[in-house]
Short mmCIF file of C-alpha atoms in Angstrom, two decimals:
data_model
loop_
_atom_site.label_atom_id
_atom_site.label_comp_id
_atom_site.label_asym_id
_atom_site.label_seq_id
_atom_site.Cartn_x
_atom_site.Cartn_y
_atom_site.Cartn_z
CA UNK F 33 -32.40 -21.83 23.06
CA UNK F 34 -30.98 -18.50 21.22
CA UNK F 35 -30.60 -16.79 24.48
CA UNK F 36 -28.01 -20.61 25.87
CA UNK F 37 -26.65 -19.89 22.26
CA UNK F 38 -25.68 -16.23 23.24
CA UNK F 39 -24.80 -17.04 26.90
CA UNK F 40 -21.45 -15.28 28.01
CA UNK F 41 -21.65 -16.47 31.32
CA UNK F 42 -20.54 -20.00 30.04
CA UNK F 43 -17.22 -20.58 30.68
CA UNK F 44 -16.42 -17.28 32.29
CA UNK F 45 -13.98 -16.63 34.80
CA UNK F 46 -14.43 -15.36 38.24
CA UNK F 47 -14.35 -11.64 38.20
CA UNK F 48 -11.94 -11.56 40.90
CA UNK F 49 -9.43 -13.51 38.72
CA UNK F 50 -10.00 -11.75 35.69
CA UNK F 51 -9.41 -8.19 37.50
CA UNK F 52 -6.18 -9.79 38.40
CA UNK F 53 -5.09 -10.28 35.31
CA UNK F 54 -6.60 -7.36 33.54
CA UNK F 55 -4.36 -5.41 36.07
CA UNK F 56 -1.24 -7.41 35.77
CA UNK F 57 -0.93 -6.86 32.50
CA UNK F 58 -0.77 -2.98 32.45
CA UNK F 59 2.34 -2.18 33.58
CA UNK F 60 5.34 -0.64 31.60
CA UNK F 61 8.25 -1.59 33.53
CA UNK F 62 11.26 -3.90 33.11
CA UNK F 63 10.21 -7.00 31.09
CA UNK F 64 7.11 -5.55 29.34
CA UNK F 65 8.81 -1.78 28.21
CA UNK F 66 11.81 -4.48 26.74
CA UNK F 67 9.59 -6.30 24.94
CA UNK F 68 7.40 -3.29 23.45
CA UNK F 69 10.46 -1.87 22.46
CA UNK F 70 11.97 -5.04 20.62
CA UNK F 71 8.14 -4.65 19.08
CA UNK F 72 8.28 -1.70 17.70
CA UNK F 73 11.65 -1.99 16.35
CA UNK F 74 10.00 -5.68 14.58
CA UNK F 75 7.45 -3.32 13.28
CA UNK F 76 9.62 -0.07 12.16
CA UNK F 77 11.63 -2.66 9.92
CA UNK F 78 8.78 -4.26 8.78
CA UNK F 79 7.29 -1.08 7.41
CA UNK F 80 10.81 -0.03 6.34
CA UNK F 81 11.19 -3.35 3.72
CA UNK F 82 7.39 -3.36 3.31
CA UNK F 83 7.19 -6.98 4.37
CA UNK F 84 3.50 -7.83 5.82
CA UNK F 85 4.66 -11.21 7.35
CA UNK F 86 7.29 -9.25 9.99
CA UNK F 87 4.43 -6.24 10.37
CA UNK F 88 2.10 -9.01 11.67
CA UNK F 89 5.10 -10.68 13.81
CA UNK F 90 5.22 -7.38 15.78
CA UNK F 91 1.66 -7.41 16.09
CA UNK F 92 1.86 -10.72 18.00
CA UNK F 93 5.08 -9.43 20.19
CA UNK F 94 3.32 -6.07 21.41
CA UNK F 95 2.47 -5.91 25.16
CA UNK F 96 0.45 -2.71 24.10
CA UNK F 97 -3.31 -4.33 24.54
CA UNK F 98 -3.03 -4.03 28.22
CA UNK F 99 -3.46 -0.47 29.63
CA UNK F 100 -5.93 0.02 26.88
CA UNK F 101 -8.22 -3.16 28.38
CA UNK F 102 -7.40 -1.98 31.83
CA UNK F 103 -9.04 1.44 30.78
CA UNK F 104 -12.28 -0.32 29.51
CA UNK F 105 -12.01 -2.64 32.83
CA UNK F 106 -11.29 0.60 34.85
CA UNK F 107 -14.63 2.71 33.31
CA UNK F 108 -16.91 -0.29 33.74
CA UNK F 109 -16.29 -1.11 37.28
CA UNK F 110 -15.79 2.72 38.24
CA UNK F 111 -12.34 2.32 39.50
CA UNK F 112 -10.74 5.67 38.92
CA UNK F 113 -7.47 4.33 40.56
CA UNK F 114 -7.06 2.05 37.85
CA UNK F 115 -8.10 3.91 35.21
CA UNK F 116 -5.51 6.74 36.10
CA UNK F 117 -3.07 4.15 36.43
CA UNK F 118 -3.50 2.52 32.99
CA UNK F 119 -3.98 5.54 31.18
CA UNK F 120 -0.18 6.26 32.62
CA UNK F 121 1.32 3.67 31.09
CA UNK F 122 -0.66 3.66 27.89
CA UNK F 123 0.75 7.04 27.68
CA UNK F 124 4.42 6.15 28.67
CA UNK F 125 3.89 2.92 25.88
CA UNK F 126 2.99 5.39 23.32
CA UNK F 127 5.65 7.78 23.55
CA UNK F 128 8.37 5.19 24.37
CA UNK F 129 7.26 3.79 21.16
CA UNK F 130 7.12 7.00 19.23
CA UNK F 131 10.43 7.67 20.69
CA UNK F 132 11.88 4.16 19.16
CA UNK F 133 10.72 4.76 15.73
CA UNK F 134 11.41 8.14 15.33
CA UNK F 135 14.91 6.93 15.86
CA UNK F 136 14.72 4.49 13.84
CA UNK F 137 13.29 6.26 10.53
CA UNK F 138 15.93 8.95 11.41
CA UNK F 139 18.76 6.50 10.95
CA UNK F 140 17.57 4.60 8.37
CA UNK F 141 18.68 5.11 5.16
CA UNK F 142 15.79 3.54 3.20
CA UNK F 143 13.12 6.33 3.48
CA UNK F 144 10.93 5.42 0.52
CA UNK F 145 7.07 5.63 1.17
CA UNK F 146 6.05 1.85 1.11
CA UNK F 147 2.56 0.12 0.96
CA UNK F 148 2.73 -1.05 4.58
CA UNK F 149 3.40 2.83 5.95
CA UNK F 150 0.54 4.30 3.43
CA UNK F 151 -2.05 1.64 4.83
CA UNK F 152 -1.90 3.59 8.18
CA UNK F 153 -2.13 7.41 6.95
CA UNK F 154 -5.42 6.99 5.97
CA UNK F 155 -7.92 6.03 9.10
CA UNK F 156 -11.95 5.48 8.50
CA UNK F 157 -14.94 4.10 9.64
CA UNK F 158 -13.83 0.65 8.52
CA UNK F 159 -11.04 0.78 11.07
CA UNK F 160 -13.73 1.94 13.80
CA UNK F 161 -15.36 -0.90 13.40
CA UNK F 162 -12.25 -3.45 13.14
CA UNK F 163 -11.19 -1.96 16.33
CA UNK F 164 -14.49 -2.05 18.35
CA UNK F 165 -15.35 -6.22 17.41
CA UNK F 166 -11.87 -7.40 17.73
CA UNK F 167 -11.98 -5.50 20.87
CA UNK F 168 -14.90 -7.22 21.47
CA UNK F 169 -13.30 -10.35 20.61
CA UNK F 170 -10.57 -10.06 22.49
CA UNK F 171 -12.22 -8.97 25.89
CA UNK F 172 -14.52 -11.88 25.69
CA UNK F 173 -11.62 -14.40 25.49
CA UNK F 174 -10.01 -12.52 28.35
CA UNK F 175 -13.17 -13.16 30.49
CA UNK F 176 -13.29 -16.91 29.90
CA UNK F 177 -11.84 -19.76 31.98
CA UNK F 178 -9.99 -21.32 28.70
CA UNK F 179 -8.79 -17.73 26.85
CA UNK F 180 -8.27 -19.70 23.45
CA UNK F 181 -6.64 -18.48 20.42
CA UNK F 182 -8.70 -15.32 19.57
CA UNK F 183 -6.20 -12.93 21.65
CA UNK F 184 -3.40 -13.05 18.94
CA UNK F 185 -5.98 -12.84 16.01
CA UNK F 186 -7.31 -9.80 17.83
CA UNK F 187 -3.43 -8.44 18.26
CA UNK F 188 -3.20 -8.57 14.18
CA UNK F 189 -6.54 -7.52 13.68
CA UNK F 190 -6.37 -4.37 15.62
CA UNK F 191 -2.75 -3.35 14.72
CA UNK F 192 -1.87 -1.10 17.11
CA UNK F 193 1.88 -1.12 16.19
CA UNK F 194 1.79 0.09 12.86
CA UNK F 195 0.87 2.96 13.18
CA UNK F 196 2.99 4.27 16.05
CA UNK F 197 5.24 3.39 13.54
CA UNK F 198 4.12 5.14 10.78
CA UNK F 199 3.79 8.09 13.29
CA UNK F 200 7.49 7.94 14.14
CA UNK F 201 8.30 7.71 10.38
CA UNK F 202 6.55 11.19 9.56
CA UNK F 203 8.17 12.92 12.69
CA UNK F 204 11.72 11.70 11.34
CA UNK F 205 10.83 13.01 7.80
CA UNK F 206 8.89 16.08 8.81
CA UNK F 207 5.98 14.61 6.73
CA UNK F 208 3.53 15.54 9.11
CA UNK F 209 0.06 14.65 7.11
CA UNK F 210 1.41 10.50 7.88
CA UNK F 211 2.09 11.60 11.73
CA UNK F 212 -1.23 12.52 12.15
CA UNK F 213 -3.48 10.31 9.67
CA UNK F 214 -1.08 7.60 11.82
CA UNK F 215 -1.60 8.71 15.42
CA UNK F 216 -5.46 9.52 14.58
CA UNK F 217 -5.72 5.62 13.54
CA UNK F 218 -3.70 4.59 16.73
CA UNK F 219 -6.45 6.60 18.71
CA UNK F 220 -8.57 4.80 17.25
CA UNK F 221 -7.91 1.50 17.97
CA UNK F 222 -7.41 1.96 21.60
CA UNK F 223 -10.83 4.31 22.08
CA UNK F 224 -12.55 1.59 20.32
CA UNK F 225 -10.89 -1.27 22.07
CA UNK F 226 -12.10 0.80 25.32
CA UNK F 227 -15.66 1.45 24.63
CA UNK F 228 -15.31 -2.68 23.67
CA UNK F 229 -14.21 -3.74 27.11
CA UNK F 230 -16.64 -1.31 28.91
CA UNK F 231 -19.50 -2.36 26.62
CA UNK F 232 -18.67 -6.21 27.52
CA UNK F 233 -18.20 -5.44 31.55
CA UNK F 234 -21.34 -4.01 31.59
CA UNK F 235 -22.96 -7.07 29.61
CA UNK F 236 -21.20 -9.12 32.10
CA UNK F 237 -22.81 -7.34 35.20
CA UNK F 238 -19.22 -7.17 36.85
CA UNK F 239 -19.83 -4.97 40.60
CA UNK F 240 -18.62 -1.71 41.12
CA UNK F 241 -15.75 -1.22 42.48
CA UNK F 242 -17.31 1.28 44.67
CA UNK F 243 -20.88 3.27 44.84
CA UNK F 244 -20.82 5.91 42.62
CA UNK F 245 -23.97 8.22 42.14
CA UNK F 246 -25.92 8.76 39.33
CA UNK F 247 -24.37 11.97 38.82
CA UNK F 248 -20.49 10.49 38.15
CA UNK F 249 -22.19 7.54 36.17
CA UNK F 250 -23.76 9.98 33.64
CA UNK F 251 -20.22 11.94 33.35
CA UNK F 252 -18.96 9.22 32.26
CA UNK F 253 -21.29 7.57 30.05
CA UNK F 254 -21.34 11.38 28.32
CA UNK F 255 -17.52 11.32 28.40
CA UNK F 256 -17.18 8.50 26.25
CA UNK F 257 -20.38 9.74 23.91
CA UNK F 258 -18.33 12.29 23.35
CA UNK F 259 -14.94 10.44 22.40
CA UNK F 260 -17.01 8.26 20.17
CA UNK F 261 -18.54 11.15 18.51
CA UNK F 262 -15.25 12.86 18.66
CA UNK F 263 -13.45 9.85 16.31
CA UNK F 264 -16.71 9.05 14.26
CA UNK F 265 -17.59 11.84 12.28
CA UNK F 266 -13.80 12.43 10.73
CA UNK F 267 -13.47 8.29 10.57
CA UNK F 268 -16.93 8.71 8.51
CA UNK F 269 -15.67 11.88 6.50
CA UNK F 270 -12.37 10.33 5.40
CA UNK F 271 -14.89 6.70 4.42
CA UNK F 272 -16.82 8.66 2.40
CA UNK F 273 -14.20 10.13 0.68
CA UNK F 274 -12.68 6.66 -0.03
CA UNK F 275 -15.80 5.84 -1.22
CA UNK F 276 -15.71 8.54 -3.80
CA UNK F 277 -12.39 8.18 -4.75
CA UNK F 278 -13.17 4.46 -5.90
CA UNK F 279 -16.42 5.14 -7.32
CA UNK F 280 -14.32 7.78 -9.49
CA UNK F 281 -11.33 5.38 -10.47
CA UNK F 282 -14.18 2.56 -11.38
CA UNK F 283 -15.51 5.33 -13.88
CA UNK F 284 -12.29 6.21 -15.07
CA UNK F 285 -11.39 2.71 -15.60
CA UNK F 286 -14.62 2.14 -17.62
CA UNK F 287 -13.85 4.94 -19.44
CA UNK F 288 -10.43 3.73 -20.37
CA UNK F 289 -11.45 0.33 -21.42
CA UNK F 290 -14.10 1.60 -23.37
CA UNK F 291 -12.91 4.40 -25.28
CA UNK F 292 -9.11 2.48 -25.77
CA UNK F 293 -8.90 -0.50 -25.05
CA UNK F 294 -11.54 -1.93 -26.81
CA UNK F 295 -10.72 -0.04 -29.51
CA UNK F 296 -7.07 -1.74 -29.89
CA UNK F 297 -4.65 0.11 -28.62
CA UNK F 298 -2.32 -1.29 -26.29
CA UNK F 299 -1.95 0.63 -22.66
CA UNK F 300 1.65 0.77 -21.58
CA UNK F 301 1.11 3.48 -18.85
CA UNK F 302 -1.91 4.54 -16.74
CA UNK F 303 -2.01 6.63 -13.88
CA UNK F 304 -5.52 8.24 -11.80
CA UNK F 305 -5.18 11.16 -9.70
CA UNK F 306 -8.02 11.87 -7.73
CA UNK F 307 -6.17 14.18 -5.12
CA UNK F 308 -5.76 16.80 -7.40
CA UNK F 309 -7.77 19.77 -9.03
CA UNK F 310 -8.86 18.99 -11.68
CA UNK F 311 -8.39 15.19 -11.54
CA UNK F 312 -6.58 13.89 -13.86
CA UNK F 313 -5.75 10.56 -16.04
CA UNK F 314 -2.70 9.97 -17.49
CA UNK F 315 -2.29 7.02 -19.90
CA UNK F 316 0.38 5.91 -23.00
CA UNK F 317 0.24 3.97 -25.53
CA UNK F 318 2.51 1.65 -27.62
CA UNK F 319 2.22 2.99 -31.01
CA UNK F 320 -1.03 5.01 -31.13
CA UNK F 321 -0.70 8.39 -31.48
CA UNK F 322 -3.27 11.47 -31.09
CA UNK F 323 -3.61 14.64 -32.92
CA UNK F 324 -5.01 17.71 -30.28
CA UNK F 325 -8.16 17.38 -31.49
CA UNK F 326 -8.78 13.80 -31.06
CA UNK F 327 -7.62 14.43 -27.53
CA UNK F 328 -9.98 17.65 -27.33
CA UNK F 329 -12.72 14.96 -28.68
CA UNK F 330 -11.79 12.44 -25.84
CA UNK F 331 -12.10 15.09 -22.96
CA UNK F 332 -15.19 16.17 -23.76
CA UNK F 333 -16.82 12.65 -23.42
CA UNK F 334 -14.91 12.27 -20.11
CA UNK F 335 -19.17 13.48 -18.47
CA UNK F 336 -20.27 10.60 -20.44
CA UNK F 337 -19.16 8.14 -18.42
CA UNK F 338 -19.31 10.54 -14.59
CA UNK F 339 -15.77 11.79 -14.82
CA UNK F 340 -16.84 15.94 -14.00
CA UNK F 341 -13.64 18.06 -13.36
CA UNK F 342 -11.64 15.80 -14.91
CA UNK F 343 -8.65 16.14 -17.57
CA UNK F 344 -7.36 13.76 -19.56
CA UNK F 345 -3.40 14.04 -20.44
CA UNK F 346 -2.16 11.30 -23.30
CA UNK F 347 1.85 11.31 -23.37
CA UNK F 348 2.45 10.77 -26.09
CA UNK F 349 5.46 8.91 -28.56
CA UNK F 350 8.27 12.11 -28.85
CA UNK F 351 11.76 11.96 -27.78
CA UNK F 352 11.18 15.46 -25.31
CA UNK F 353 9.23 13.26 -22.90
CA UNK F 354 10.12 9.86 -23.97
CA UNK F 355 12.48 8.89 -20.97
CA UNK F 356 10.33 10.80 -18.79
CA UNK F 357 7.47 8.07 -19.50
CA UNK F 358 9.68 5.17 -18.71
CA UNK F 359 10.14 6.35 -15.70
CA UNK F 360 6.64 7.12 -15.06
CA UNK F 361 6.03 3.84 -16.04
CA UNK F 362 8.74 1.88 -13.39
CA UNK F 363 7.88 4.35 -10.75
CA UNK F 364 4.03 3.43 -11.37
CA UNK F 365 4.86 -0.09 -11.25
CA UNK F 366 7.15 0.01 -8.09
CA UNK F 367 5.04 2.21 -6.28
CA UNK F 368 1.98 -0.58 -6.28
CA UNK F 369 4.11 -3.33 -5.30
CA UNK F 370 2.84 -6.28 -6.79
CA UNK F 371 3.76 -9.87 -6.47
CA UNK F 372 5.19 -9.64 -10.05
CA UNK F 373 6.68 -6.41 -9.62
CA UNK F 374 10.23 -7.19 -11.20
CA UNK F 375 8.46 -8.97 -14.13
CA UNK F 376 6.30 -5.44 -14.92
CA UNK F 377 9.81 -3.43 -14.83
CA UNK F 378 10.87 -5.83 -17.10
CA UNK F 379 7.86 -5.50 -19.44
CA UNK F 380 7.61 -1.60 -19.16
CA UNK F 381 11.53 -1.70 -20.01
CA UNK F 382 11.12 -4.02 -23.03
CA UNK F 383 7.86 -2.20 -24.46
CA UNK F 384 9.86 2.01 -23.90
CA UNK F 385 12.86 -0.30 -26.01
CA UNK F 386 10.34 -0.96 -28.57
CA UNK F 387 9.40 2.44 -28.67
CA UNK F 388 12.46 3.70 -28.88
CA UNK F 389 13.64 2.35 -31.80
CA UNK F 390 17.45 2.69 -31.31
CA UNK F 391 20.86 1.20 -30.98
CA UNK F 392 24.19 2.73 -30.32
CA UNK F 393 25.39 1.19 -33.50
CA UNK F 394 28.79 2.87 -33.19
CA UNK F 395 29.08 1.43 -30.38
CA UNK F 396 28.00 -1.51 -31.06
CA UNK F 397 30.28 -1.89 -34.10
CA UNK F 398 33.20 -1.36 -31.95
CA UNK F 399 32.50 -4.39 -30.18
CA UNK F 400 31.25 -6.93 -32.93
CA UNK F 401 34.87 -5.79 -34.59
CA UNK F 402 36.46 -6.70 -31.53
CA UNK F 403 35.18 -10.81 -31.79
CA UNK F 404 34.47 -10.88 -35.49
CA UNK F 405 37.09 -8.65 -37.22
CA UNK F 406 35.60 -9.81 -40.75
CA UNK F 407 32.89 -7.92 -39.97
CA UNK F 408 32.65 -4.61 -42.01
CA UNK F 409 29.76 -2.44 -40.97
CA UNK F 410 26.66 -3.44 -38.40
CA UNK F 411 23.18 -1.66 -37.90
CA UNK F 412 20.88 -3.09 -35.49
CA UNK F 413 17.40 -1.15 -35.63
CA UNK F 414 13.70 -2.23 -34.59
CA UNK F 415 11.61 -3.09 -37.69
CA UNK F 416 7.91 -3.01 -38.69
CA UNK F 417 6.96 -6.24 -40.13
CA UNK F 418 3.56 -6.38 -41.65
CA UNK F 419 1.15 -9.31 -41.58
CA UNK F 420 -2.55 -10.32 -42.51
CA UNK F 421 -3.67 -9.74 -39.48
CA UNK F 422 -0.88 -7.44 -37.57
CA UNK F 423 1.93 -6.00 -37.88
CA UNK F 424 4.63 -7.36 -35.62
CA UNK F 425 8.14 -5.52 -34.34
CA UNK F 426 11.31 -7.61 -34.84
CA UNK F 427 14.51 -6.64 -33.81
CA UNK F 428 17.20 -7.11 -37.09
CA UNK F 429 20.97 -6.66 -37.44
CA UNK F 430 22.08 -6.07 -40.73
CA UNK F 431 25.46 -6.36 -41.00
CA UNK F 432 28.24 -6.95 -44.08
CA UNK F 433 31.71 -9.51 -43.41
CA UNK F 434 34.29 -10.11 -46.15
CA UNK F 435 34.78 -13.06 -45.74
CA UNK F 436 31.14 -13.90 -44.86
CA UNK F 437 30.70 -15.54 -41.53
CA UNK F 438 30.28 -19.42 -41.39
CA UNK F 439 27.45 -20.87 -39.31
CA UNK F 440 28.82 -21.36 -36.04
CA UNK F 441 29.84 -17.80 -35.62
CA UNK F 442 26.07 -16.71 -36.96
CA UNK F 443 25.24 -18.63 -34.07
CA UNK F 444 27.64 -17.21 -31.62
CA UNK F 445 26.90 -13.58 -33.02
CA UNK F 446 22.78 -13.90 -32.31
CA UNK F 447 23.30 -15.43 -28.84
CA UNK F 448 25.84 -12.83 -28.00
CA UNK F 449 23.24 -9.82 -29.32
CA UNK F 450 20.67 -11.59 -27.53
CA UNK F 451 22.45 -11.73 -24.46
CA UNK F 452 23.53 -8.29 -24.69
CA UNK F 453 20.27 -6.61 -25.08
CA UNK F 454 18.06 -9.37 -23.95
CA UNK F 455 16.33 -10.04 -26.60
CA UNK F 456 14.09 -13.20 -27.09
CA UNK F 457 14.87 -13.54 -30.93
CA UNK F 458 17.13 -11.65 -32.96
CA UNK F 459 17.16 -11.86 -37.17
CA UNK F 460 20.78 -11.48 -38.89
CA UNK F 461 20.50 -10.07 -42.30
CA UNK F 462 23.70 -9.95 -44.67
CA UNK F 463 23.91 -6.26 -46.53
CA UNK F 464 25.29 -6.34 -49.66
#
């Protein structure tokens, strides 16, 4: 029963038929180099506008699955000819493609490091083993009489386009770390793809398609030992150092929540840096302040809680680097791209406002006097309201008018303000 439950030979195609269209499909000429190229331009502006839906569209389009099955086809049946022949075209794919986006990144005027293009810099031994089962995946359903829907799923899941696409971003920059984190993650993929198909044509007991001695079969059963061994132990380096890095940013946000948060004081900035020596975490607050020694205090339990080699920088509330948080802040929000991403610029805008504490009241005055000219002197300021419980921050214009204004211009003058500065509520207050 488990071994009819496991059976691959259900369903399967005639070997002769699936050679045919293993083979068929490896060419780079006419139709198929047109539609990689249309691919890869999908994919560059995908990456470009960080937009995952036309990343995976591209995905879908790309012809590049071919050579790279043919190869796996090719080393499992021994047929040198066809091995040669797809590792050609893989090779005129891949630098036609690398040619496309270079171009493309080059021209572009939106160079900005997005999400999508940092995804691909960064290869491990997760995307080993992504590669190798939707490989796996994939061959299967090319072996089978009715080839289903798990070809496309295997198209997304082993994203080959990416990152040639990434790789032709860092040649156009010069940001050579992302060309080759990019192009060591494309190798990837179609190694693992490879080994895949060979794995499953061997499974599959497909003949030779000639005698070759026990001699050449070795060679190349230690050939691809060696590839595998070749992209595993840096794919298993750069994993364990992802590994590490979360572990540390887990601690650090323990730490954080801990020693601040639950303390309450309200976090308007945080930033981790692992890549850096020492490590570092930057944070801000609304309204708290430290002296040096509290901060002295606070780096020395950073061990407490794992955080070794670690410093821990507070900016804190002073006009010298005031503006300089905000646009930590907006650049810390962008940079993570979150569904709500305009709402948290919004936020981070409102709360460095708040913290500011000032109005260009000359200004300001120039204008009321303009719609209200019985209006006499204005000062609009942030002020500290104290409660039971809290104290709150309301935003008050106290302001004097000879005659005094009547109620529908009190009206007009608070939506106006409120409009101006976009403010939720607003208090007038008449100086005498």
């Amino acid at each position: 029963m488990i071994k009819d439950l496991f059976n691959l030979h259900e369903g399967e195609e005639t070997n002769q038929k699936t050679l045919e269209i293993v083979k068929n499909n490896i060419s780079f000429t006419g139709s198929n180099l047109w539609i990689l190229v249309c691919a890869i331009m999908v994919a560059s502006v995908g990456l470009n506008v960080n937009s995952t839906a036309v990343v995976i569209g591209a995905m879908l389009i790309s012809p590049l699955m071919g050579p790279i099955v043919g190869a796996g086809f090719a080393l499992g049946v021994y047929d040198f000819i066809l091995l040669k022949k797809s590792l050609k075209n893989l090779l005129i794919a891949t630098i036609a493609s690398l040619i496309v986006a270079t171009i493309y990144f080059y021209l572009s005027p939106f160079k900005e490091v997005q999400s999508e293009l940092l995804a691909r810099t960064s290869p491990n031994i997760y995307d080993v083993l992504i590669a190798f089962f939707g490989g796996l995946a994939g061959v299967i359903a090319i072996t089978r009489v009715e080839k289903g829907n798990p070809i496309p799923g295997v198209a997304i899941a082993t994203a080959l386009m990416p990152p040639l696409c990434t790789a032709g971003y860092g040649l156009a920059t010069g940001n050579y770390k992302f060309f080759i984190g990019a192009l060591f993650l494309y190798c990837i993929n179609c190694v693992f793809i490879c080994i895949a198909t060979f794995s499953i044509v061997k499974y599959l007991n497909y003949p030779a398609s000639k005698q070759v001695d026990i001699k050449h079969q070795k060679q190349v059963k230690y050939g691809i030992t060696a590839i595998v061994l070749v992209m595993l132990i840096p794919s298993s380096f750069f994993a364990y150092n992802l590994y590490k890095e979360q572990h540390f940013k887990q601690d650090a946000n323990l730490y954080i929540e801990k020693e601040f948060v639950e303390n309450g004081n309200t976090l308007v900035f945080k930033k981790i840096n692992y890549n850096v020596n020492p490590r570092t975490i930057e944070l801000a607050f609304l309204k708290k302040n430290y002296s040096e020694n509290e901060i002295i205090k606070l780096n020395s339990k950073l061990e407490k809680y794992g955080l070794q080699n670690t410093k821990l920088l507070i900016k804190q509330n002073s006009s010298d680097n005031l503006q300089n948080l905000k646009n930590d802040i907006l650049n810390e929000v962008n940079k993570n791209g979150t569904v709500q991403n305009q709402k948290d610029v919004r936020i981070a805008e409102l709360e460095q406002k708040l913290l500011e504490n000032t109005f260009d009241n000359k200004q300001l005055f120039s204008e009321i006097k303009t719609i209200f000219p019985n209006i006499n002197s204005v000062s609009l300021s942030n002020q500290n309201i104290a409660t039971t419980n809290t104290t709150i921050v309301m935003t008050t214009l106290f302001y004097n008018a000879q005659p005094k204004l009547i109620e529908d211009d009190k009206v007009k003058l608070k939506n106006w303000l409120q409009e101006k500065y976009k403010l939720e509520k607003i208090i007038l207050t008449v100086s005498e």
